[in-house]
Short mmCIF file of C-alpha atoms in Angstrom, two decimals:
data_model
loop_
_atom_site.label_atom_id
_atom_site.label_comp_id
_atom_site.label_asym_id
_atom_site.label_seq_id
_atom_site.Cartn_x
_atom_site.Cartn_y
_atom_site.Cartn_z
CA MET A 1 -42.07 35.69 -50.62
CA SER A 2 -39.43 35.28 -47.92
CA ALA A 3 -39.18 37.75 -45.05
CA ARG A 4 -36.55 40.47 -45.33
CA PRO A 5 -33.47 39.31 -43.41
CA TRP A 6 -32.57 41.16 -40.22
CA SER A 7 -29.70 43.58 -40.69
CA GLU A 8 -27.36 45.61 -38.54
CA THR A 9 -29.35 48.71 -39.59
CA ASP A 10 -32.47 47.21 -38.03
CA GLY A 11 -30.55 46.69 -34.82
CA GLU A 12 -29.25 50.25 -34.84
CA ASP A 13 -32.76 51.62 -35.40
CA GLU A 14 -34.04 49.60 -32.45
CA VAL A 15 -31.26 50.94 -30.23
CA VAL A 16 -32.12 54.50 -31.26
CA ARG A 17 -35.82 53.94 -30.49
CA GLU A 18 -35.03 52.45 -27.09
CA GLU A 19 -32.69 55.32 -26.24
CA LEU A 20 -35.28 57.88 -27.35
CA ALA A 21 -37.93 56.19 -25.19
CA ARG A 22 -35.55 56.18 -22.22
CA LEU A 23 -34.74 59.87 -22.64
CA ARG A 24 -38.42 60.78 -22.92
CA ALA A 25 -39.20 58.83 -19.76
CA GLU A 26 -36.37 60.60 -17.97
CA VAL A 27 -37.64 64.02 -19.07
CA ARG A 28 -41.14 63.04 -17.95
CA GLN A 29 -39.88 62.07 -14.51
CA LEU A 30 -37.91 65.30 -14.16
CA ARG A 31 -40.93 67.36 -15.16
CA THR A 32 -43.11 65.54 -12.62
CA ARG A 33 -40.60 66.17 -9.85
CA THR A 34 -40.18 69.85 -10.70
CA GLU A 35 -43.82 70.68 -11.54
CA GLY A 36 -44.97 73.45 -9.27
CA ARG A 37 -41.61 73.73 -7.51
CA PRO A 38 -41.17 77.50 -8.14
CA LEU A 39 -44.70 78.13 -6.87
CA ILE A 40 -44.11 76.01 -3.75
CA ALA A 41 -40.81 77.81 -3.15
CA GLU A 42 -42.63 81.14 -3.36
CA ALA A 43 -45.18 79.91 -0.80
CA GLN A 44 -42.37 78.73 1.48
CA GLY A 45 -40.76 82.16 1.38
CA MET A 46 -44.06 83.86 2.10
CA LEU A 47 -44.70 81.60 5.10
CA ARG A 48 -41.20 82.13 6.50
CA GLU A 49 -41.65 85.89 6.39
CA ARG A 50 -45.23 85.89 7.70
CA TYR A 51 -44.75 83.51 10.65
CA ALA A 52 -41.04 84.02 11.34
CA LEU A 53 -40.30 80.40 10.53
CA PRO A 54 -36.69 79.28 11.06
CA ASP A 55 -36.16 77.72 7.61
CA GLY A 56 -37.73 76.61 4.35
CA GLU A 57 -38.00 73.01 5.55
CA THR A 58 -40.36 74.08 8.32
CA ALA A 59 -42.43 76.10 5.85
CA PHE A 60 -42.68 73.08 3.55
CA ALA A 61 -43.68 70.86 6.47
CA LEU A 62 -46.57 73.19 7.35
CA LEU A 63 -47.75 73.22 3.73
CA GLN A 64 -47.48 69.45 3.59
CA ARG A 65 -49.48 68.91 6.79
CA SER A 66 -52.29 71.21 5.69
CA SER A 67 -52.31 69.58 2.25
CA GLN A 68 -52.67 66.11 3.75
CA GLN A 69 -55.20 67.17 6.38
CA TYR A 70 -57.66 68.45 3.76
CA ASN A 71 -56.62 66.27 0.81
CA VAL A 72 -55.66 69.33 -1.26
CA LYS A 73 -52.81 68.96 -3.76
CA LEU A 74 -49.66 70.68 -2.54
CA ARG A 75 -49.40 72.73 -5.71
CA THR A 76 -53.04 73.85 -5.39
CA LEU A 77 -52.49 74.89 -1.78
CA ALA A 78 -49.30 76.80 -2.60
CA GLU A 79 -51.03 78.53 -5.53
CA ALA A 80 -53.86 79.65 -3.24
CA ALA A 81 -51.51 80.73 -0.45
CA VAL A 82 -49.66 83.20 -2.67
CA SER A 83 -52.72 84.49 -4.53
CA VAL A 84 -55.34 85.23 -1.84
CA PRO A 85 -55.13 88.38 0.34
CA ARG A 86 -52.83 87.96 3.33
CA PRO A 87 -54.46 87.55 6.76
CA ASP A 88 -54.82 90.35 9.25
CA GLY A 89 -51.85 89.97 11.60
CA ARG A 90 -54.09 90.72 14.59
CA SER A 91 -56.62 87.98 13.81
CA ALA A 92 -56.44 84.34 14.81
CA LEU A 93 -58.33 83.53 11.60
CA TRP A 94 -57.20 84.05 8.04
CA PHE A 95 -60.80 84.41 6.80
CA PRO A 96 -62.91 85.74 9.69
CA GLY A 97 -66.64 85.84 9.01
CA ARG A 98 -66.36 83.60 5.97
CA ALA A 99 -69.75 82.36 4.79
CA ARG A 100 -69.93 78.62 4.21
CA GLN A 101 -72.14 77.00 1.60
CA ALA A 102 -73.28 73.42 1.13
CA GLU A 103 -71.46 71.26 -1.39
CA PRO A 104 -73.21 71.54 -4.77
CA ALA A 105 -75.05 68.48 -6.03
CA LEU A 106 -73.92 66.70 -9.20
CA SER A 107 -76.78 65.23 -11.21
CA PHE A 108 -75.05 63.70 -14.23
CA ALA A 109 -74.94 59.92 -14.42
CA GLU A 110 -71.22 59.31 -13.80
CA ALA A 111 -71.31 61.46 -10.66
CA ARG A 112 -74.39 59.66 -9.33
CA ASP A 113 -73.11 56.18 -10.15
CA ARG A 114 -69.71 56.84 -8.63
CA ARG A 115 -71.27 58.66 -5.65
CA VAL A 116 -68.66 61.35 -5.98
CA GLY A 117 -68.43 64.49 -3.93
CA ARG A 118 -67.69 64.83 -0.23
CA GLY A 119 -64.96 67.29 -1.08
CA ASN A 120 -63.02 64.84 -3.26
CA ARG A 121 -61.76 66.88 -6.21
CA SER A 122 -60.05 63.98 -7.93
CA GLU A 123 -63.26 61.94 -8.06
CA VAL A 124 -65.29 64.87 -9.40
CA LEU A 125 -62.80 65.54 -12.23
CA THR A 126 -62.74 61.84 -13.12
CA ALA A 127 -66.53 61.70 -13.20
CA ALA A 128 -66.76 64.82 -15.38
CA LEU A 129 -64.28 63.32 -17.84
CA SER A 130 -66.02 59.94 -17.92
CA GLN A 131 -69.43 61.55 -18.47
CA THR A 132 -68.10 63.69 -21.33
CA LEU A 133 -66.49 60.71 -23.07
CA SER A 134 -69.70 58.71 -22.65
CA VAL A 135 -71.83 61.47 -24.20
CA VAL A 136 -69.46 62.05 -27.13
CA GLY A 137 -68.83 58.34 -27.67
CA THR A 138 -65.06 58.01 -27.33
CA ASP A 139 -62.48 56.78 -24.85
CA MET A 140 -59.87 59.50 -25.36
CA GLY A 141 -59.92 62.81 -23.49
CA ASN A 142 -58.64 65.03 -20.70
CA VAL A 143 -59.57 67.52 -18.00
CA GLN A 144 -57.68 70.79 -17.55
CA ILE A 145 -57.77 73.35 -14.75
CA VAL A 146 -57.19 77.08 -15.12
CA ASP A 147 -53.75 77.96 -13.78
CA ARG A 148 -54.41 80.85 -11.41
CA ALA A 149 -50.73 81.72 -11.15
CA LYS A 150 -49.99 82.29 -14.84
CA GLY A 151 -53.26 81.82 -16.73
CA GLY A 152 -53.81 79.17 -19.37
CA LEU A 153 -54.79 75.56 -18.72
CA ARG A 154 -52.91 72.58 -17.30
CA ILE A 155 -53.88 68.92 -17.57
CA GLU A 156 -55.16 67.29 -14.38
CA ARG A 157 -56.75 64.07 -15.69
CA HIS A 158 -56.44 62.21 -18.97
CA THR A 159 -57.23 58.87 -20.53
CA GLY A 160 -56.46 57.26 -23.88
CA HIS A 161 -53.77 59.80 -24.79
CA THR A 162 -50.22 58.99 -25.72
CA GLU A 163 -47.43 60.10 -23.40
CA ASP A 164 -46.19 62.48 -26.08
CA PHE A 165 -49.62 64.14 -26.22
CA VAL A 166 -49.66 64.64 -22.44
CA ASP A 167 -46.12 66.00 -22.53
CA PHE A 168 -46.94 68.52 -25.27
CA PHE A 169 -50.24 69.71 -23.78
CA ALA A 170 -49.32 69.53 -20.09
CA TYR A 171 -49.81 73.30 -20.10
CA VAL A 172 -51.39 75.39 -22.84
CA GLY A 173 -51.57 79.15 -23.09
CA GLU A 174 -54.46 81.32 -24.22
CA GLU A 175 -54.02 80.84 -27.99
CA GLY A 176 -53.41 78.11 -30.53
CA THR A 177 -55.72 75.27 -29.38
CA SER A 178 -59.45 74.53 -29.34
CA CYS A 179 -59.48 74.30 -25.54
CA ALA A 180 -57.89 77.74 -25.31
CA LYS A 181 -60.61 79.11 -27.60
CA ALA A 182 -63.34 77.43 -25.53
CA ALA A 183 -61.88 78.96 -22.35
CA ARG A 184 -61.56 82.40 -23.93
CA ASP A 185 -65.10 82.37 -25.37
CA VAL A 186 -66.58 80.41 -22.42
CA ALA A 187 -68.42 78.27 -24.95
CA GLN A 188 -68.26 74.71 -26.26
CA VAL A 189 -66.02 74.27 -29.30
CA THR A 190 -66.21 71.45 -31.83
CA VAL A 191 -63.30 70.73 -34.16
CA GLN A 192 -64.67 68.54 -36.93
CA ASP A 193 -61.25 67.85 -38.46
CA VAL A 194 -58.00 68.67 -36.70
CA ALA A 195 -56.11 68.48 -40.00
CA THR A 196 -57.88 71.52 -41.45
CA ASP A 197 -59.23 73.61 -38.57
CA PRO A 198 -57.36 76.95 -38.31
CA VAL A 199 -57.72 77.15 -34.52
CA PHE A 200 -54.48 75.19 -34.01
CA THR A 201 -50.89 76.27 -34.36
CA ASP A 202 -48.88 74.04 -36.68
CA ASP A 203 -47.06 72.42 -33.75
CA ALA A 204 -50.27 71.75 -31.81
CA ARG A 205 -51.96 70.30 -34.91
CA ALA A 206 -49.01 67.98 -35.56
CA ALA A 207 -48.96 66.81 -31.93
CA ILE A 208 -52.68 66.01 -31.94
CA LEU A 209 -52.60 64.20 -35.27
CA HIS A 210 -49.52 62.24 -34.21
CA ALA A 211 -51.44 61.10 -31.12
CA GLY A 212 -54.20 59.66 -33.32
CA SER A 213 -56.85 62.34 -32.83
CA ARG A 214 -58.71 63.72 -35.86
CA ALA A 215 -61.53 65.56 -34.08
CA CYS A 216 -62.24 66.99 -30.64
CA HIS A 217 -64.88 68.73 -28.58
CA SER A 218 -64.12 71.01 -25.62
CA VAL A 219 -66.53 71.91 -22.81
CA PRO A 220 -65.69 74.77 -20.41
CA LEU A 221 -66.29 74.14 -16.71
CA THR A 222 -68.03 77.31 -15.59
CA THR A 223 -69.28 78.96 -12.42
CA SER A 224 -72.77 80.43 -11.98
CA SER A 225 -71.25 83.83 -12.74
CA GLY A 226 -69.95 82.58 -16.10
CA ARG A 227 -66.27 82.31 -15.18
CA CYS A 228 -64.27 79.45 -16.74
CA VAL A 229 -62.39 77.42 -14.12
CA GLY A 230 -61.46 74.42 -16.22
CA MET A 231 -62.01 72.44 -19.39
CA VAL A 232 -62.98 68.89 -20.34
CA SER A 233 -62.20 67.71 -23.87
CA ALA A 234 -63.07 64.58 -25.82
CA HIS A 235 -60.90 63.41 -28.74
CA LEU A 236 -61.95 61.09 -31.55
CA GLU A 237 -59.98 59.00 -34.03
CA ARG A 238 -62.06 60.11 -37.03
CA PRO A 239 -63.42 63.45 -38.26
CA LEU A 240 -66.66 64.51 -36.56
CA ARG A 241 -69.71 65.95 -38.29
CA GLY A 242 -70.91 67.60 -35.10
CA LEU A 243 -72.83 66.82 -31.92
CA THR A 244 -76.59 66.61 -31.56
CA ARG A 245 -78.65 69.02 -29.46
CA PRO A 246 -79.20 66.38 -26.74
CA GLN A 247 -75.43 65.76 -26.59
CA LEU A 248 -74.66 69.48 -26.31
CA LYS A 249 -77.33 69.90 -23.64
CA ALA A 250 -75.94 66.99 -21.62
CA LEU A 251 -72.43 68.45 -21.85
CA THR A 252 -73.71 71.86 -20.78
CA VAL A 253 -74.93 70.22 -17.56
CA VAL A 254 -71.52 68.63 -16.98
CA GLY A 255 -69.73 71.93 -17.56
CA ALA A 256 -72.04 73.95 -15.31
CA GLU A 257 -72.22 71.47 -12.45
CA ALA A 258 -68.54 70.50 -12.41
CA GLY A 259 -67.52 74.16 -12.73
CA GLU A 260 -69.75 75.25 -9.85
CA TRP A 261 -68.44 72.36 -7.76
CA LEU A 262 -64.83 73.41 -8.43
CA SER A 263 -65.69 76.98 -7.45
CA TRP A 264 -67.21 75.69 -4.20
CA TYR A 265 -64.10 73.58 -3.59
CA ASP A 266 -61.83 76.61 -3.97
CA ARG A 267 -64.03 78.73 -1.68
CA THR A 268 -64.45 76.02 0.95
CA VAL A 269 -62.01 73.11 1.07
CA VAL A 270 -58.96 75.07 -0.13
CA LEU A 271 -59.73 77.95 2.24
CA ASP A 272 -60.19 75.46 5.09
CA ALA A 273 -56.70 74.15 4.31
CA LEU A 274 -55.32 77.71 4.30
CA GLU A 275 -57.03 78.40 7.62
CA HIS A 276 -55.36 75.30 9.06
CA LEU A 277 -52.04 76.47 7.63
CA HIS A 278 -52.53 79.85 9.34
CA THR A 279 -53.23 78.13 12.66
CA LEU A 280 -50.10 75.98 12.34
CA GLY A 281 -48.00 78.99 11.40
CA ARG A 282 -49.17 81.04 14.38
CA ALA A 283 -48.61 78.13 16.75
CA HIS A 284 -45.24 76.89 15.52
CA GLY A 285 -43.35 78.71 18.30
CA GLY A 286 -40.14 79.10 16.33
CA ALA A 287 -39.31 75.38 16.44
CA ARG A 288 -38.06 73.53 13.40
CA ILE A 289 -40.45 71.00 11.91
CA SER A 290 -39.52 68.23 9.48
CA ARG A 291 -41.61 67.10 6.56
CA ARG A 292 -43.43 63.81 6.89
#
């Protein structure tokens, strides 16, 4: 049988697909550039008022320098700056008398093999994701962090997902997904078949199935007090009967240790960065400072 001859319709379809891909890439770039911008703008305004800074550019420069000094994402630093109690105007320290604790140990294999820690949040999240995927037996998954500014979860790390999946689930609210349920219940959630599980909204279900996932398992990252600070989820291409007790136990360790580490990071590294920001703000002397 001879191959179907190429037609003008084929060419038009290809043009449409290329244009759609270009538009999606453009939207993705715009979202990346604007992500966190309102929050950063709010932090800039707060800093200008608190330290009598001459302009927003100077406020941004101080945020940027503190972010780089302590390797804290700019969005994370801005989120913390507007959410923690303001410093006493009479004190040279933002957090006087703050108790410091040692960095928690991470015992799971990926953390040990990668020798992660030393205040490196990116490495810890990557190790938690890799360990979860290894335990579940898949190469598709993501890590989310609780958004302290508006609640819900936002993706911080991912692997094996399509760009459309990451676009759709860049931020999820408190309903309509398995990860939202796991965060709400502070418990692991297994979805044996995405196509039939009622936990998803129709749009979320369609997005997951379109990305090639038929099953998933979500593990909350929790503090010693039982608070959920993030989520790691594994996705599989076929329906899942369930996980074994050893698998669930191993994932419980990942969730508890990574969650406690993130809590330590927020109480220590992020507050160190805020303390540095406070010092810079008090010492700026009214001069304009440019971003690096």
